[in-house]
Structure formats: structure tokens, C-alpha cells
Amino acid sequence: MKLPKAVTRVIEEFEKLPGVGPKSAQRLGFYLLHVPQSQLDSFAEALVNLKKNTVLCSICKNVGEEDPCWICSDPERNQDTICIVEDSLDVLAIERSGTYRGVYHVLHGVIDPLSNIGPDDIYIPQLLKRVQDNNLQELIMATNPTMEGEATAMYIVGKIKNALGDGGGPLVTRIGRGLPIGADLEYADETTINRAMEGRREF
Ligand SMILES: [Zn+2]
């Protein structure tokens, strides 16, 4: 059986998404054929506007609707403490826990040589500049406790010590235990995140 071109196109687009195999892509494609046109229009519109109506904060690289984002522009937040995370979902998770009052730096990934992702492919140079240009108190390394997350944190700390000298610069800490090895911050519950934040130790 030859599929209509319109269906094949949708299936091909779904296949490009992470975690969607050919079978799921086919199922989704055919599922959408049974959905009312108005719902399809609304789905398409949401996709079209996804990037048009969002910006990256020029300070912390978090995804938001304004630049600077609402966290960077909040006078109540402690701008001297930066929590470094892998992606915006981690910001969401830490914000949900409700106790952190500093600001963030979103890397948008981790160093991963196997996938050809180097330090310059994520927002590490921008972070180093931020650290050099501001008189910071503390840097909290909150990359995930995976191999890549640990390696990325180590790389950043090495670079900062190089740039600012061993004794100089902000206190650098790593979020504490409580998060299992290989865990993903974005799926952790509030209590675990709070415990990890409280249990952070000097890097
Ligand atoms: Zn920001």
C-alpha cells in the first residue's frame, strides 16, 4: 500500500523527534487523521509560534517571553549566586522547590564528545564571561549526576580557576547527594532538590 504524500510527510517529521521510532511515528500520523481539522490547525499554530514567541535571556540563556527573563530582572533575587543547570526544565524543577533565591545559567546541554558536543557548543564561554565580569559570591554546579554532567562541571570549574586564580573568584559548590547517580534533575521531586541544594559542598 502506498501512503498519501501528506501522511508520509507528517510521519517523517515525527520520526525526527527524540524517542519516536518509525512505528510510533506511523501511529501518531494516522491518529491525527481522525482529529478534527480545528484541532490540527491549533496544533500547527502552536508549533509555528513556539520559537517566534520565545526568547533566550541574554544574561542567563533561560527560555522566556522577555529579555532579560523574569528571574534576572527580579530585584529580590540574589544576583551574586548563579546556579548552573543543563536546561530550562531544570530551572523549572528548582523553582518548583521554591527555596532557591539566586539566579541561573542555562547551558543548553552538556559536553559530550561522543555526540560531538564541545564546550563552545553550549553556553560555557558566556558563563565564563559572566563570572569574570561580575563579582560573584557563589557558583552552584547543578548539572545532572551523570558522566557527562560531572565532566561538564569539572571542565567549568577548571576554566574558572584558570581564569581567576585558585584563591580568587566565587565559592564553587556542587549540589549534594540525594540525587541518585545518573538521575535527571528535571524529574526529581521538590524534597530531593531541596536536600541536594542544602547538602551542596565545595567543589
Ligand atoms: Zn535570565
mmCIF file of C-alpha atoms and ligand atoms in Angstrom:
data_model
loop_
_atom_site.group_PDB
_atom_site.id
_atom_site.type_symbol
_atom_site.label_atom_id
_atom_site.label_comp_id
_atom_site.label_asym_id
_atom_site.label_seq_id
_atom_site.Cartn_x
_atom_site.Cartn_y
_atom_site.Cartn_z
ATOM 1 C CA MET A 1 0.000 0.000 0.000
ATOM 2 C CA LYS A 2 1.272 3.413 -0.937
ATOM 3 C CA LEU A 3 0.648 6.103 1.676
ATOM 4 C CA PRO A 4 -0.680 9.519 0.664
ATOM 5 C CA LYS A 5 2.155 12.051 0.492
ATOM 6 C CA ALA A 6 0.615 14.243 3.198
ATOM 7 C CA VAL A 7 0.614 11.341 5.661
ATOM 8 C CA THR A 8 4.177 10.310 4.799
ATOM 9 C CA ARG A 9 5.361 13.865 5.418
ATOM 10 C CA VAL A 10 3.829 14.005 8.879
ATOM 11 C CA ILE A 11 5.274 10.584 9.734
ATOM 12 C CA GLU A 12 8.734 11.695 8.585
ATOM 13 C CA GLU A 13 8.541 14.804 10.770
ATOM 14 C CA PHE A 14 7.545 12.770 13.835
ATOM 15 C CA GLU A 15 10.458 10.390 13.213
ATOM 16 C CA LYS A 16 12.876 13.295 13.630
ATOM 17 C CA LEU A 17 11.768 13.754 17.245
ATOM 18 C CA PRO A 18 13.815 12.186 20.053
ATOM 19 C CA GLY A 19 12.413 8.912 21.365
ATOM 20 C CA VAL A 20 9.951 8.474 18.489
ATOM 21 C CA GLY A 21 10.611 5.394 16.373
ATOM 22 C CA PRO A 22 9.100 4.626 12.924
ATOM 23 C CA LYS A 23 6.209 2.623 14.439
ATOM 24 C CA SER A 24 5.159 5.379 16.864
ATOM 25 C CA ALA A 25 5.555 7.973 14.119
ATOM 26 C CA GLN A 26 3.149 5.989 11.919
ATOM 27 C CA ARG A 27 0.674 5.582 14.747
ATOM 28 C CA LEU A 28 0.742 9.317 15.532
ATOM 29 C CA GLY A 29 0.398 10.219 11.876
ATOM 30 C CA PHE A 30 -2.692 8.054 11.446
ATOM 31 C CA TYR A 31 -4.110 9.166 14.767
ATOM 32 C CA LEU A 32 -4.026 12.770 13.593
ATOM 33 C CA LEU A 33 -6.093 11.835 10.535
ATOM 34 C CA HIS A 34 -9.030 11.233 12.866
ATOM 35 C CA VAL A 35 -8.700 14.511 14.731
ATOM 36 C CA PRO A 36 -10.993 17.460 13.787
ATOM 37 C CA GLN A 37 -9.416 19.995 11.432
ATOM 38 C CA SER A 38 -9.746 22.762 14.048
ATOM 39 C CA GLN A 39 -7.562 20.789 16.467
ATOM 40 C CA LEU A 40 -4.962 20.239 13.726
ATOM 41 C CA ASP A 41 -4.949 23.964 12.949
ATOM 42 C CA SER A 42 -4.420 24.742 16.603
ATOM 43 C CA PHE A 43 -1.590 22.167 16.840
ATOM 44 C CA ALA A 44 0.102 23.616 13.746
ATOM 45 C CA GLU A 45 -0.264 27.171 15.054
ATOM 46 C CA ALA A 46 1.275 26.237 18.405
ATOM 47 C CA LEU A 47 4.284 24.767 16.585
ATOM 48 C CA VAL A 48 4.689 27.768 14.290
ATOM 49 C CA ASN A 49 4.675 30.159 17.251
ATOM 50 C CA LEU A 50 6.866 28.047 19.534
ATOM 51 C CA LYS A 51 10.104 29.810 18.654
ATOM 52 C CA LYS A 52 8.594 33.038 17.348
ATOM 53 C CA ASN A 53 7.083 33.859 20.723
ATOM 54 C CA THR A 54 10.012 32.878 22.946
ATOM 55 C CA VAL A 55 13.437 34.425 23.509
ATOM 56 C CA LEU A 56 16.626 33.342 25.187
ATOM 57 C CA CYS A 57 17.524 35.604 28.076
ATOM 58 C CA SER A 58 20.738 37.387 27.105
ATOM 59 C CA ILE A 59 22.048 37.046 30.675
ATOM 60 C CA CYS A 60 21.171 33.518 31.819
ATOM 61 C CA LYS A 61 20.102 31.876 28.488
ATOM 62 C CA ASN A 62 16.863 30.653 30.012
ATOM 63 C CA VAL A 63 13.893 30.406 27.651
ATOM 64 C CA GLY A 64 11.249 33.015 28.324
ATOM 65 C CA GLU A 65 8.976 35.646 26.875
ATOM 66 C CA GLU A 66 11.129 38.626 27.760
ATOM 67 C CA ASP A 67 14.779 39.556 27.728
ATOM 68 C CA PRO A 68 16.109 39.741 30.407
ATOM 69 C CA CYS A 69 13.941 36.966 31.793
ATOM 70 C CA TRP A 70 11.742 37.423 34.856
ATOM 71 C CA ILE A 71 14.333 35.826 37.150
ATOM 72 C CA CYS A 72 17.260 38.010 36.017
ATOM 73 C CA SER A 73 15.138 41.146 36.274
ATOM 74 C CA ASP A 74 13.757 40.352 39.735
ATOM 75 C CA PRO A 75 15.361 42.773 42.252
ATOM 76 C CA GLU A 76 14.516 40.359 45.071
ATOM 77 C CA ARG A 77 16.773 37.655 43.641
ATOM 78 C CA ASN A 78 20.364 37.392 44.724
ATOM 79 C CA GLN A 79 22.313 38.207 41.558
ATOM 80 C CA ASP A 80 25.608 37.177 43.214
ATOM 81 C CA THR A 81 24.724 33.486 43.261
ATOM 82 C CA ILE A 82 24.462 31.585 39.999
ATOM 83 C CA CYS A 83 23.123 28.061 39.723
ATOM 84 C CA ILE A 84 24.406 26.321 36.588
ATOM 85 C CA VAL A 85 21.975 23.849 35.014
ATOM 86 C CA GLU A 86 21.772 21.818 31.825
ATOM 87 C CA ASP A 87 18.440 23.072 30.526
ATOM 88 C CA SER A 88 15.386 25.213 31.200
ATOM 89 C CA LEU A 89 13.433 22.261 32.609
ATOM 90 C CA ASP A 90 15.976 22.109 35.442
ATOM 91 C CA VAL A 91 15.248 25.770 36.228
ATOM 92 C CA LEU A 92 11.586 24.850 36.367
ATOM 93 C CA ALA A 93 12.296 21.946 38.749
ATOM 94 C CA ILE A 94 14.434 24.067 41.102
ATOM 95 C CA GLU A 95 11.918 26.925 41.014
ATOM 96 C CA ARG A 96 9.174 24.454 41.903
ATOM 97 C CA SER A 97 11.121 23.514 45.027
ATOM 98 C CA GLY A 98 10.732 27.172 45.994
ATOM 99 C CA THR A 99 13.742 27.785 48.229
ATOM 100 C CA TYR A 100 16.453 28.969 45.831
ATOM 101 C CA ARG A 101 16.743 32.771 45.670
ATOM 102 C CA GLY A 102 19.731 33.219 43.360
ATOM 103 C CA VAL A 103 19.827 33.349 39.557
ATOM 104 C CA TYR A 104 20.710 30.746 36.903
ATOM 105 C CA HIS A 105 22.873 29.976 33.927
ATOM 106 C CA VAL A 106 21.366 27.530 31.446
ATOM 107 C CA LEU A 107 23.959 25.619 29.418
ATOM 108 C CA HIS A 108 21.514 24.009 26.961
ATOM 109 C CA GLY A 109 23.334 20.684 27.046
ATOM 110 C CA VAL A 110 26.487 19.064 28.365
ATOM 111 C CA ILE A 111 29.908 18.405 26.935
ATOM 112 C CA ASP A 112 29.552 15.097 25.120
ATOM 113 C CA PRO A 113 32.471 14.106 22.881
ATOM 114 C CA LEU A 114 30.596 11.055 21.541
ATOM 115 C CA SER A 115 27.923 13.336 20.108
ATOM 116 C CA ASN A 116 30.491 15.926 19.018
ATOM 117 C CA ILE A 117 29.332 18.498 21.572
ATOM 118 C CA GLY A 118 32.232 20.580 22.838
ATOM 119 C CA PRO A 119 32.392 23.424 25.396
ATOM 120 C CA ASP A 120 31.780 26.045 22.718
ATOM 121 C CA ASP A 121 28.604 24.319 21.508
ATOM 122 C CA ILE A 122 26.830 25.026 24.801
ATOM 123 C CA TYR A 123 26.786 28.321 26.716
ATOM 124 C CA ILE A 124 30.085 27.848 28.581
ATOM 125 C CA PRO A 125 32.006 30.802 27.051
ATOM 126 C CA GLN A 126 29.098 33.090 28.010
ATOM 127 C CA LEU A 127 29.178 31.688 31.547
ATOM 128 C CA LEU A 128 32.921 32.294 31.894
ATOM 129 C CA LYS A 129 32.469 35.876 30.730
ATOM 130 C CA ARG A 130 29.653 36.350 33.224
ATOM 131 C CA VAL A 131 31.858 35.028 36.024
ATOM 132 C CA GLN A 132 34.742 37.292 35.028
ATOM 133 C CA ASP A 133 32.634 40.417 34.602
ATOM 134 C CA ASN A 134 30.730 40.141 37.874
ATOM 135 C CA ASN A 135 31.839 39.978 41.450
ATOM 136 C CA LEU A 136 30.049 36.753 42.338
ATOM 137 C CA GLN A 137 29.662 35.100 45.696
ATOM 138 C CA GLU A 138 28.806 31.536 44.795
ATOM 139 C CA LEU A 139 28.539 29.292 41.764
ATOM 140 C CA ILE A 140 26.407 26.200 42.259
ATOM 141 C CA MET A 141 27.141 23.380 39.817
ATOM 142 C CA ALA A 142 23.775 21.718 39.281
ATOM 143 C CA THR A 143 24.447 19.683 36.157
ATOM 144 C CA ASN A 144 22.950 16.184 36.348
ATOM 145 C CA PRO A 145 24.908 13.487 38.240
ATOM 146 C CA THR A 146 25.667 11.627 35.007
ATOM 147 C CA MET A 147 29.099 11.063 33.493
ATOM 148 C CA GLU A 148 28.628 13.956 31.068
ATOM 149 C CA GLY A 149 27.151 16.215 33.759
ATOM 150 C CA GLU A 150 30.091 15.597 36.118
ATOM 151 C CA ALA A 151 32.638 16.069 33.324
ATOM 152 C CA THR A 152 30.992 19.325 32.286
ATOM 153 C CA ALA A 153 31.034 20.634 35.872
ATOM 154 C CA MET A 154 34.718 19.690 36.219
ATOM 155 C CA TYR A 155 35.562 21.403 32.951
ATOM 156 C CA ILE A 156 33.817 24.622 34.005
ATOM 157 C CA VAL A 157 35.498 24.670 37.419
ATOM 158 C CA GLY A 158 38.910 24.123 35.794
ATOM 159 C CA LYS A 159 38.314 27.009 33.398
ATOM 160 C CA ILE A 160 37.191 29.344 36.187
ATOM 161 C CA LYS A 161 40.174 28.518 38.381
ATOM 162 C CA ASN A 162 42.424 29.127 35.364
ATOM 163 C CA ALA A 163 40.862 32.486 34.662
ATOM 164 C CA LEU A 164 40.546 33.786 38.217
ATOM 165 C CA GLY A 165 43.379 32.030 40.018
ATOM 166 C CA ASP A 166 42.984 29.393 42.685
ATOM 167 C CA GLY A 167 42.120 31.562 45.683
ATOM 168 C CA GLY A 168 40.201 34.221 43.757
ATOM 169 C CA GLY A 169 36.711 34.236 42.408
ATOM 170 C CA PRO A 170 33.455 32.947 43.843
ATOM 171 C CA LEU A 171 32.947 29.913 46.050
ATOM 172 C CA VAL A 172 32.193 26.968 43.758
ATOM 173 C CA THR A 173 29.870 24.271 45.071
ATOM 174 C CA ARG A 174 28.313 21.095 43.723
ATOM 175 C CA ILE A 175 24.750 20.128 44.622
ATOM 176 C CA GLY A 176 24.773 17.383 47.203
ATOM 177 C CA ARG A 177 23.752 13.795 47.418
ATOM 178 C CA GLY A 178 20.133 12.750 47.450
ATOM 179 C CA LEU A 179 20.076 12.773 43.695
ATOM 180 C CA PRO A 180 20.891 9.226 42.571
ATOM 181 C CA ILE A 181 23.806 8.752 40.164
ATOM 182 C CA GLY A 182 22.607 9.046 36.592
ATOM 183 C CA ALA A 183 19.491 10.924 37.682
ATOM 184 C CA ASP A 184 17.904 13.752 35.813
ATOM 185 C CA LEU A 185 17.239 16.906 37.806
ATOM 186 C CA GLU A 186 14.066 17.712 35.926
ATOM 187 C CA TYR A 187 12.360 14.539 37.195
ATOM 188 C CA ALA A 188 13.385 14.961 40.841
ATOM 189 C CA ASP A 189 10.746 15.873 43.397
ATOM 190 C CA GLU A 190 10.881 19.060 45.462
ATOM 191 C CA THR A 191 12.184 17.439 48.644
ATOM 192 C CA THR A 192 15.055 15.766 46.811
ATOM 193 C CA ILE A 193 16.024 19.023 45.124
ATOM 194 C CA ASN A 194 15.853 20.931 48.399
ATOM 195 C CA ARG A 195 18.012 18.329 50.084
ATOM 196 C CA ALA A 196 20.501 18.386 47.218
ATOM 197 C CA MET A 197 20.692 22.183 47.374
ATOM 198 C CA GLU A 198 21.154 22.254 51.132
ATOM 199 C CA GLY A 199 23.735 19.466 51.006
ATOM 200 C CA ARG A 200 25.950 21.182 48.448
ATOM 201 C CA ARG A 201 29.675 21.089 49.167
ATOM 202 C CA GLU A 202 32.680 22.968 47.942
ATOM 203 C CA PHE A 203 33.923 21.707 44.619
HETATM 204 ZN ZN ZN B 1 17.734 35.446 32.664
#
